[in-house]
Coordinates of N, CA, C and O and ligand atoms in Angstrom, one line a residue:
M4 N 1.2 -1.6 0.0 CA 0.3 -0.6 -0.3 C 0.9 1.3 -0.2 O 1.5 1.3 1.1
V5 N 0.9 2.0 -1.2 CA 1.6 3.4 -1.3 C 1.0 4.8 -0.9 O -0.8 5.0 -1.2
R6 N 1.0 4.9 0.0 CA 1.1 6.2 0.5 C 1.0 7.4 -0.2 O 2.5 7.6 0.4
A7 N 0.6 8.3 -0.2 CA 1.2 9.8 0.1 C 1.1 11.1 0.5 O -0.7 10.8 0.7
I8 N 1.0 12.1 0.3 CA 0.8 13.2 1.1 C 0.3 14.9 0.1 O 1.9 14.8 -0.6
Y9 N -0.3 15.3 -0.2 CA -0.6 16.6 -0.9 C -0.2 17.5 -0.1 O -1.6 18.0 0.2
P10 N 0.4 18.5 0.0 CA 0.1 19.3 0.9 C 0.1 21.1 0.5 O 0.7 20.9 -0.3
G11 N -0.3 21.4 1.1 CA -0.8 22.9 0.4 C -1.0 23.9 1.8 O -1.4 23.3 2.1
S12 N -1.2 25.4 1.0 CA -2.4 26.2 2.2 C -4.0 26.0 1.5 O -4.3 26.6 2.6
F13 N -3.8 26.2 0.5 CA -5.2 25.7 -0.3 C -6.1 26.7 0.2 O -7.2 26.9 0.9
D14 N -5.7 28.2 -0.4 CA -6.4 29.5 0.5 C -7.0 30.5 -0.9 O -7.0 30.9 -0.9
P15 N -8.0 29.6 -1.4 CA -8.9 28.0 -1.4 C -8.1 26.9 -2.2 O -7.6 27.4 -3.6
V16 N -8.6 26.1 -2.6 CA -9.0 25.1 -3.3 C -8.7 25.7 -4.4 O -10.0 26.1 -5.1
T17 N -8.5 25.5 -5.6 CA -8.5 25.7 -7.2 C -8.9 24.6 -8.3 O -8.7 23.4 -8.0
Y18 N -8.9 25.2 -8.8 CA -8.8 23.2 -10.4 C -7.2 23.1 -11.1 O -7.4 21.9 -11.0
G19 N -6.9 23.9 -10.8 CA -5.2 23.7 -10.4 C -5.0 22.1 -9.6 O -4.2 21.2 -9.5
H20 N -5.3 22.7 -8.5 CA -5.3 21.5 -7.0 C -5.6 20.4 -7.7 O -5.2 19.4 -7.5
L21 N -7.1 20.5 -7.9 CA -7.8 19.3 -8.3 C -7.5 18.2 -9.5 O -7.5 17.3 -8.9
D22 N -6.7 18.8 -10.2 CA -6.1 18.5 -11.0 C -4.5 17.3 -10.3 O -4.9 16.6 -10.6
I23 N -4.0 17.7 -9.9 CA -3.4 17.5 -9.7 C -3.4 16.3 -8.4 O -2.6 15.1 -8.3
I24 N -4.8 16.2 -7.6 CA -5.2 15.6 -6.5 C -5.7 14.3 -7.4 O -5.6 13.3 -7.2
K25 N -6.4 14.5 -8.2 CA -7.5 13.7 -9.5 C -5.9 12.8 -9.9 O -6.5 11.0 -9.9
R26 N -4.9 13.2 -10.3 CA -4.0 12.7 -11.2 C -3.2 12.0 -10.4 O -2.5 10.2 -10.5
S27 N -2.8 12.3 -8.6 CA -1.4 11.4 -8.3 C -2.9 10.3 -7.1 O -2.3 9.8 -6.6
S28 N -4.0 10.4 -7.4 CA -4.6 9.9 -6.9 C -5.2 8.5 -7.5 O -5.4 7.5 -7.3
K29 N -4.6 8.6 -8.8 CA -4.8 7.4 -9.6 C -3.2 6.5 -9.6 O -3.2 5.4 -10.0
I30 N -2.0 7.1 -8.6 CA -1.4 6.2 -9.2 C -0.5 6.1 -7.8 O -0.2 5.0 -7.1
F31 N -1.1 6.6 -6.6 CA -1.6 5.9 -5.5 C -2.4 5.6 -4.7 O -3.2 5.7 -5.1
D32 N -2.4 4.8 -3.9 CA -3.2 3.4 -3.4 C -4.2 4.6 -2.6 O -5.5 4.7 -2.1
E33 N -3.4 5.1 -1.9 CA -4.0 6.6 -0.8 C -3.3 8.1 -0.8 O -2.0 7.9 -0.6
L34 N -4.3 9.0 -1.0 CA -3.5 9.9 -0.8 C -4.1 10.7 0.7 O -5.4 11.0 0.8
I35 N -3.4 11.6 0.8 CA -3.3 12.5 2.3 C -3.3 14.0 1.4 O -2.1 14.2 1.3
V36 N -4.2 14.7 1.3 CA -4.7 16.1 1.6 C -4.5 16.9 2.1 O -5.4 16.7 3.2
C37 N -3.2 17.5 2.6 CA -3.1 18.3 3.9 C -2.9 19.5 4.0 O -1.9 20.1 3.1
V38 N -3.6 20.0 4.9 CA -3.9 21.7 4.9 C -3.0 22.2 6.0 O -2.9 21.8 7.0
L39 N -1.8 22.9 5.5 CA -0.7 23.7 6.0 C -0.9 25.3 6.5 O -1.5 25.6 5.7
N40 N -0.1 25.6 7.4 CA 0.0 27.4 7.3 C 1.2 27.7 6.4 O 2.5 26.7 7.0
N41 N 1.9 28.5 5.5 CA 2.8 28.6 4.9 C 3.1 30.0 6.0 O 2.3 31.3 5.4
S42 N 4.1 29.5 6.1 CA 4.4 31.1 7.0 C 4.5 32.3 6.1 O 5.2 33.2 6.6
G43 N 5.1 32.2 4.5 CA 5.0 33.1 4.3 C 3.7 34.1 3.4 O 4.3 35.2 3.2
K44 N 2.7 33.1 3.7 CA 1.6 34.6 3.5 C 0.9 34.3 4.5 O 0.0 33.7 5.4
K45 N 0.5 35.3 4.9 CA 0.3 36.2 6.2 C -1.1 36.3 6.1 O -1.4 36.7 4.9
S46 N -2.0 36.3 7.1 CA -3.6 36.8 6.9 C -4.6 35.9 6.1 O -4.8 36.2 5.0
P47 N -4.3 34.7 5.8 CA -4.8 34.0 4.9 C -6.6 34.4 4.5 O -6.9 34.8 5.9
L48 N -7.6 34.3 3.3 CA -8.7 35.3 3.7 C -9.9 33.8 4.0 O -10.4 34.6 4.4
F49 N -8.9 32.1 4.4 CA -10.2 31.4 4.5 C -9.5 30.8 6.2 O -7.6 30.5 6.2
S50 N -10.2 30.2 7.5 CA -9.6 29.7 7.8 C -9.2 28.6 8.0 O -9.7 27.9 7.1
L51 N -7.9 27.8 8.6 CA -7.8 26.3 8.6 C -9.2 25.3 8.4 O -9.0 25.1 7.3
E52 N -10.4 25.5 9.1 CA -11.4 25.1 9.2 C -11.8 24.8 8.2 O -12.7 24.2 7.6
E53 N -12.4 26.4 7.7 CA -13.3 26.3 6.2 C -12.0 25.8 4.9 O -12.9 25.5 4.0
R54 N -10.6 25.7 5.0 CA -10.3 25.5 3.8 C -10.4 23.4 4.3 O -10.7 23.0 2.9
V55 N -10.2 22.8 5.3 CA -10.5 21.3 5.6 C -11.9 21.6 4.5 O -12.4 20.5 4.1
K56 N -12.4 22.0 5.4 CA -14.2 21.5 4.5 C -14.5 22.1 3.0 O -15.4 21.2 2.6
M57 N -14.2 22.8 2.8 CA -14.1 23.2 0.8 C -13.6 21.9 0.7 O -14.1 21.5 -0.3
L58 N -12.3 21.4 1.2 CA -11.3 19.9 0.4 C -12.2 19.2 0.7 O -12.9 18.3 -0.3
C59 N -13.2 19.0 2.0 CA -14.0 17.8 2.4 C -15.1 17.6 0.7 O -15.2 16.8 0.5
D60 N -16.1 18.2 0.9 CA -16.7 19.1 0.4 C -16.4 18.5 -1.5 O -17.0 17.6 -2.2
V61 N -15.7 18.9 -1.5 CA -14.8 19.0 -3.1 C -14.2 17.5 -3.4 O -14.9 17.2 -4.6
L62 N -14.0 17.3 -2.8 CA -13.4 15.6 -2.9 C -14.1 14.4 -2.4 O -13.8 13.2 -1.9
S63 N -15.6 15.1 -2.3 CA -16.2 14.0 -1.7 C -16.9 12.6 -2.2 O -16.7 10.8 -1.5
D64 N -16.0 12.5 -3.4 CA -16.0 11.5 -4.9 C -15.4 10.7 -4.4 O -15.0 9.9 -5.4
Y65 N -14.0 11.0 -3.9 CA -12.6 10.3 -4.1 C -12.4 9.5 -2.6 O -12.3 9.8 -2.0
D66 N -12.8 7.8 -3.6 CA -12.5 7.3 -2.1 C -11.5 7.0 -1.7 O -11.3 6.7 -0.5
N67 N -10.1 7.0 -2.6 CA -9.1 6.6 -2.1 C -8.3 7.8 -1.5 O -7.3 8.7 -1.2
V68 N -9.1 9.4 -0.8 CA -8.3 10.9 -0.9 C -8.9 11.0 -0.2 O -10.5 11.1 0.4
K69 N -7.9 11.3 1.4 CA -8.2 11.8 3.1 C -8.0 13.2 3.0 O -7.1 14.0 2.2
V70 N -8.7 13.8 3.6 CA -8.8 15.3 4.6 C -8.3 15.7 5.6 O -8.7 15.4 6.3
S71 N -6.8 16.2 5.6 CA -6.2 16.2 7.4 C -6.1 17.4 7.0 O -5.7 18.2 6.1
S72 N -4.9 18.5 8.3 CA -4.4 19.9 7.7 C -3.6 19.0 9.4 O -4.3 18.4 10.2
S73 N -2.5 20.6 9.2 CA -2.1 20.8 10.9 C -1.3 21.5 10.7 O -1.4 22.5 10.1
D74 N -1.2 22.3 12.2 CA -0.4 23.5 12.4 C 1.5 23.3 12.5 O 1.6 24.2 13.5
G75 N 1.5 22.6 12.5 CA 3.1 22.0 13.0 C 4.0 21.7 11.3 O 3.3 22.1 10.2
L76 N 5.0 21.0 11.6 CA 5.9 20.6 9.9 C 5.3 19.8 9.5 O 4.7 19.1 9.9
L77 N 5.4 19.5 8.1 CA 5.4 18.6 6.7 C 5.4 17.7 7.0 O 5.3 16.3 7.0
V78 N 7.0 17.3 7.2 CA 8.2 16.3 7.7 C 7.4 15.8 9.0 O 7.2 14.4 9.0
D79 N 6.3 16.4 10.2 CA 6.1 16.2 11.6 C 5.0 15.0 11.1 O 4.7 14.0 11.3
F80 N 4.2 15.9 10.1 CA 2.7 15.7 9.6 C 3.0 13.5 9.2 O 2.5 12.7 9.1
A81 N 4.1 14.2 8.4 CA 4.3 12.5 7.4 C 4.5 11.8 8.8 O 4.2 10.4 8.4
K82 N 5.6 11.7 9.0 CA 5.7 10.8 10.2 C 4.7 10.1 11.1 O 4.6 9.0 11.4
Q83 N 4.1 11.2 11.2 CA 3.1 10.5 12.2 C 2.1 9.8 11.5 O 1.3 9.2 12.3
N84 N 1.4 10.1 10.0 CA 0.9 9.1 9.3 C 1.1 8.1 8.7 O 1.0 7.6 7.5
D85 N 3.0 7.9 9.0 CA 3.4 6.6 8.4 C 3.8 7.5 6.7 O 3.1 5.9 6.1
V86 N 4.2 8.0 6.6 CA 4.2 8.9 4.7 C 5.4 8.6 4.3 O 6.1 10.1 5.0
S87 N 5.3 8.6 3.1 CA 7.6 9.2 3.3 C 7.3 10.4 1.7 O 8.4 10.7 1.7
I88 N 5.8 9.7 1.7 CA 6.3 10.6 -0.1 C 5.0 11.7 -0.2 O 4.3 11.8 0.1
I89 N 6.2 12.7 -0.8 CA 4.8 14.3 -1.0 C 4.8 14.6 -2.3 O 6.0 15.0 -3.0
V90 N 3.8 15.1 -2.7 CA 3.6 15.6 -3.8 C 3.5 17.0 -3.9 O 2.8 17.6 -3.2
R91 N 3.8 17.8 -5.1 CA 3.9 19.0 -5.8 C 3.8 19.6 -6.7 O 4.7 18.6 -7.0
G92 N 3.1 20.0 -7.0 CA 3.1 20.5 -8.3 C 3.6 21.6 -8.5 O 3.8 22.2 -7.9
L93 N 4.0 21.2 -10.1 CA 5.1 22.6 -10.8 C 4.3 23.1 -11.5 O 3.6 22.3 -12.6
R94 N 3.9 24.3 -12.1 CA 3.2 24.8 -12.8 C 4.2 25.5 -14.2 O 3.7 26.0 -14.9
G95 N 5.7 25.9 -13.4 CA 6.9 26.2 -14.7 C 7.6 26.2 -13.6 O 7.6 26.7 -12.3
M96 N 8.5 27.4 -14.6 CA 10.3 27.6 -13.8 C 9.6 28.6 -12.6 O 10.6 28.4 -11.6
S97 N 8.9 29.2 -12.9 CA 8.4 30.5 -11.5 C 8.6 29.6 -10.5 O 8.6 29.7 -9.3
D98 N 8.1 28.2 -9.8 CA 7.1 27.5 -8.9 C 9.1 27.2 -8.4 O 8.9 26.0 -7.5
F99 N 9.7 26.7 -9.6 CA 10.6 25.5 -8.9 C 11.4 25.3 -8.0 O 11.8 25.2 -7.0
D100 N 12.0 27.1 -7.9 CA 13.3 27.4 -6.6 C 12.7 27.4 -5.2 O 13.5 26.6 -4.7
F101 N 11.6 27.4 -5.3 CA 11.1 27.7 -4.0 C 10.6 26.3 -3.7 O 10.7 25.4 -2.6
E102 N 10.0 25.2 -4.5 CA 9.6 24.0 -4.7 C 10.7 22.6 -4.3 O 10.8 22.4 -3.2
F103 N 12.3 23.1 -5.4 CA 13.5 22.6 -5.1 C 13.5 23.0 -3.4 O 14.3 21.9 -2.9
Q104 N 14.2 24.0 -2.8 CA 14.5 24.4 -1.6 C 13.4 23.9 -0.9 O 14.2 23.2 0.0
M105 N 12.3 23.8 -0.7 CA 11.5 22.8 0.2 C 11.9 21.7 -0.1 O 11.9 20.8 1.2
A106 N 11.7 20.6 -0.9 CA 11.9 19.3 -1.0 C 13.2 19.0 -0.5 O 13.5 18.3 0.7
Q107 N 14.3 20.2 -0.2 CA 15.5 19.8 0.1 C 15.1 19.9 1.3 O 16.4 19.2 2.7
V108 N 14.5 20.9 2.0 CA 14.5 21.4 3.4 C 14.2 20.1 4.4 O 14.3 19.5 5.0
N109 N 13.4 19.9 3.7 CA 12.2 18.8 4.0 C 13.4 17.0 4.1 O 13.3 16.7 4.9
K110 N 14.0 17.3 3.2 CA 14.6 15.8 2.9 C 15.9 16.0 4.9 O 16.7 15.2 5.0
T111 N 16.4 17.0 4.8 CA 17.3 17.0 5.6 C 16.9 17.2 6.6 O 17.3 16.6 7.8
I112 N 15.6 17.5 6.9 CA 14.8 17.4 8.6 C 14.6 15.8 8.2 O 15.0 15.1 9.7
S113 N 14.0 15.1 7.1 CA 14.1 13.5 7.6 C 14.5 12.8 6.0 O 13.9 13.6 4.7
T114 N 15.3 11.9 6.4 CA 16.0 12.0 5.2 C 15.1 10.4 4.2 O 15.1 10.4 3.3
K115 N 13.8 10.4 5.3 CA 13.4 9.0 4.5 C 12.1 10.1 3.4 O 11.5 8.8 2.7
I116 N 12.4 11.1 3.7 CA 10.7 11.9 2.8 C 11.1 12.1 1.4 O 13.0 12.8 1.4
E117 N 10.4 11.6 0.3 CA 10.8 11.4 -0.8 C 9.4 12.6 -1.5 O 8.7 12.8 -1.3
T118 N 10.0 13.5 -2.0 CA 9.1 14.9 -2.7 C 9.3 14.4 -4.8 O 9.9 14.0 -5.1
V119 N 7.8 14.2 -4.8 CA 8.0 13.9 -6.1 C 7.0 15.2 -7.3 O 5.9 15.9 -6.3
F120 N 7.1 15.7 -8.0 CA 6.7 17.0 -8.8 C 5.9 16.0 -10.0 O 6.5 15.3 -10.4
M121 N 4.7 17.2 -9.9 CA 3.5 16.7 -11.4 C 3.8 17.6 -11.7 O 3.4 18.6 -11.3
A122 N 3.8 18.0 -12.9 CA 3.7 19.2 -13.8 C 2.3 19.2 -14.0 O 0.9 18.5 -14.3
T123 N 2.0 20.4 -13.6 CA 0.0 20.7 -14.0 C 0.2 21.3 -15.6 O 0.3 20.9 -15.9
E124 N -1.1 19.9 -15.6 CA -2.0 20.3 -16.8 C -1.8 21.8 -17.6 O -2.7 23.5 -17.1
P125 N -1.0 21.7 -18.7 CA -1.3 23.3 -19.3 C -2.1 24.1 -19.5 O -1.8 25.6 -18.8
S126 N -3.3 23.6 -19.6 CA -4.3 24.8 -19.6 C -5.0 25.5 -18.4 O -5.7 26.2 -18.3
L127 N -4.4 25.0 -17.3 CA -4.0 25.2 -15.8 C -3.5 26.0 -15.4 O -3.6 26.3 -14.0
S128 N -1.8 26.1 -16.2 CA -0.8 26.9 -15.5 C -0.6 28.1 -14.8 O 0.2 28.5 -14.4
Y129 N -2.2 29.0 -15.0 CA -1.9 30.0 -15.0 C -2.8 30.2 -13.4 O -2.8 31.3 -13.2
I130 N -3.4 29.6 -13.0 CA -4.4 29.7 -11.9 C -3.6 29.1 -10.7 O -2.7 28.3 -10.1
S131 N -3.7 30.5 -9.7 CA -3.1 29.9 -8.1 C -4.6 30.3 -7.5 O -4.9 30.9 -7.8
S132 N -4.2 30.3 -5.8 CA -4.8 30.5 -5.3 C -4.9 32.3 -4.9 O -5.8 33.1 -5.1
S133 N -3.1 33.1 -5.2 CA -3.6 34.2 -5.5 C -4.5 35.2 -6.5 O -4.9 35.8 -6.1
I134 N -4.0 34.5 -7.4 CA -5.4 34.9 -8.4 C -6.3 34.9 -8.6 O -7.3 36.2 -8.7
V135 N -7.1 34.0 -7.8 CA -8.5 33.6 -7.6 C -8.9 34.9 -6.6 O -9.8 35.5 -6.6
K136 N -7.8 34.8 -5.3 CA -8.5 36.2 -4.5 C -7.8 37.5 -5.3 O -9.3 38.8 -4.8
E137 N -7.0 38.1 -6.0 CA -6.7 39.1 -6.6 C -8.3 39.3 -6.9 O -8.2 40.6 -7.5
F138 N -8.6 38.0 -8.1 CA -9.8 38.1 -9.1 C -11.3 38.9 -8.7 O -11.4 40.1 -8.7
A139 N -11.2 38.1 -7.5 CA -12.6 38.3 -6.4 C -12.4 39.9 -6.1 O -13.4 40.3 -5.7
S140 N -11.3 40.1 -5.2 CA -11.1 41.7 -4.9 C -11.8 42.7 -5.4 O -12.3 43.5 -5.0
Y141 N -11.5 42.3 -6.8 CA -11.5 43.7 -7.7 C -13.7 43.0 -8.3 O -14.1 43.7 -9.3
G142 N -14.0 42.3 -7.7 CA -15.5 41.7 -8.1 C -15.5 40.8 -9.2 O -16.7 40.7 -9.9
K143 N -14.9 40.7 -9.4 CA -14.4 39.8 -10.9 C -15.3 38.2 -10.7 O -14.1 37.5 -10.1
S144 N -15.2 37.4 -11.4 CA -16.0 36.2 -11.4 C -14.5 35.3 -11.6 O -13.9 35.1 -12.2
V145 N -14.4 34.2 -10.6 CA -13.5 33.2 -10.5 C -13.8 31.8 -10.9 O -13.5 30.8 -10.2
K146 N -15.4 31.9 -12.1 CA -15.9 30.6 -11.9 C -15.2 29.3 -12.2 O -15.5 28.5 -11.8
D147 N -14.2 30.2 -14.0 CA -13.4 29.7 -14.0 C -12.4 29.0 -13.9 O -10.8 28.2 -13.8
L148 N -11.7 29.3 -12.8 CA -11.1 29.2 -11.8 C -10.9 27.7 -10.2 O -10.6 27.1 -10.0
V149 N -12.3 27.8 -10.1 CA -12.2 27.2 -8.7 C -13.7 26.8 -8.9 O -14.9 26.8 -9.8
P150 N -14.3 25.3 -8.0 CA -15.3 24.3 -8.0 C -16.5 25.3 -8.0 O -16.2 26.3 -6.7
E151 N -17.2 24.7 -8.2 CA -18.7 26.0 -7.8 C -18.6 25.4 -6.4 O -19.5 27.4 -5.9
I152 N -18.3 25.0 -5.5 CA -18.4 25.1 -3.7 C -17.8 26.7 -3.4 O -17.9 27.0 -2.7
V153 N -16.2 26.0 -4.2 CA -15.5 27.3 -3.1 C -16.0 28.8 -4.1 O -15.6 30.4 -3.9
L154 N -16.5 28.5 -4.9 CA -17.0 29.5 -5.9 C -17.5 30.5 -4.8 O -17.3 31.5 -4.5
H155 N -19.0 29.8 -4.1 CA -20.0 30.5 -3.6 C -19.3 30.9 -2.2 O -19.3 31.8 -1.7
R156 N -18.4 30.5 -1.5 CA -17.7 31.0 -0.5 C -16.8 32.0 -0.8 O -16.5 32.3 0.0
V157 N -15.7 32.3 -1.9 CA -15.1 33.2 -1.9 C -16.3 34.5 -2.4 O -15.2 35.8 -2.2
E158 N -17.4 34.1 -2.8 CA -18.5 35.4 -3.5 C -18.3 36.0 -2.2 O -18.6 37.3 -1.7
E159 N -18.6 34.9 -0.8 CA -19.4 35.4 0.8 C -18.6 36.3 1.0 O -18.4 37.6 1.1
K160 N -17.2 36.5 1.1 CA -16.6 36.3 1.4 C -15.8 38.1 0.8 O -15.5 39.2 1.8
Y161 N -16.2 38.4 -0.3 CA -16.0 39.4 -0.9 C -16.9 40.1 -1.6 O -17.2 41.0 -2.4
N162 N -17.7 39.7 -0.9 CA -19.7 40.5 -1.1 C -19.7 40.7 -2.4 O -20.5 41.5 -3.0
I163 N -19.6 39.5 -3.5 CA -19.9 39.5 -4.8 C -21.5 38.8 -4.5 O -21.4 37.6 -4.7
L164 N -22.2 39.5 -5.9 CA -23.7 39.4 -5.9 C -24.0 38.5 -7.0 O -23.0 38.6 -8.2
Ligands
PNS183 O1 -0.2 26.1 -0.9 P1 1.5 26.1 -0.6 O2 0.9 27.3 0.2 O3 2.8 26.5 -1.7 O4 2.0 25.3 0.6 C1 3.1 25.7 0.9 C2 3.0 24.5 2.5 C3 1.7 24.4 3.5 C4 3.3 23.2 2.0 C5 4.4 24.8 3.3 O5 4.8 26.0 3.4 C6 4.6 24.1 4.8 O6 4.9 22.5 4.7 N1 4.0 24.4 5.5 C7 4.3 24.0 7.0 C8 5.8 24.3 7.3 C9 6.7 23.9 7.0 O7 6.7 22.5 7.2 N2 7.4 24.0 6.4 C10 9.0 23.5 5.3 C11 9.8 23.2 5.9 S1 10.5 24.8 7.3

């Protein structure tokens, strides 16, 4: 049984994240989608609980995908859950430096951890949670960027009618 973790801040989950989840869930027997805090991203739009709830709603049809969360280090969560594979999506070279550094830091903390990178589907590579929030903050629809459940939550946050 091969289990993997797909970690992220998911503030909020986008179609880009869903693409990686869908494809990873076909490769691994079990995938744990873990919501964590990114110390570089201050003042998230959604609380940890809200982010977990949206992911649970969006992923309810995926039998081998579980949603979890932690306010600690990713490698500690991995150890506690007996998982050594971390999946991260790469949208392009702009993601690479940060992702490579994070993979190496995690490897330094725990030599058993392996990070695997999955290239984002080209048509979704422009999508990010930050773009979703930026668009929505100007009252623009983000219906092409996030699942319907998330769309409603984002519209509520920005009072978009
Ligand atoms: O979706 P993001 O914001 O790119 O995800 C980054 C995240 C949350 C996976 C990363 O910041 C993280 O692992 N946070 C938990 C704390 C941690 O383990 N940091 C890395 C080593 S110092």
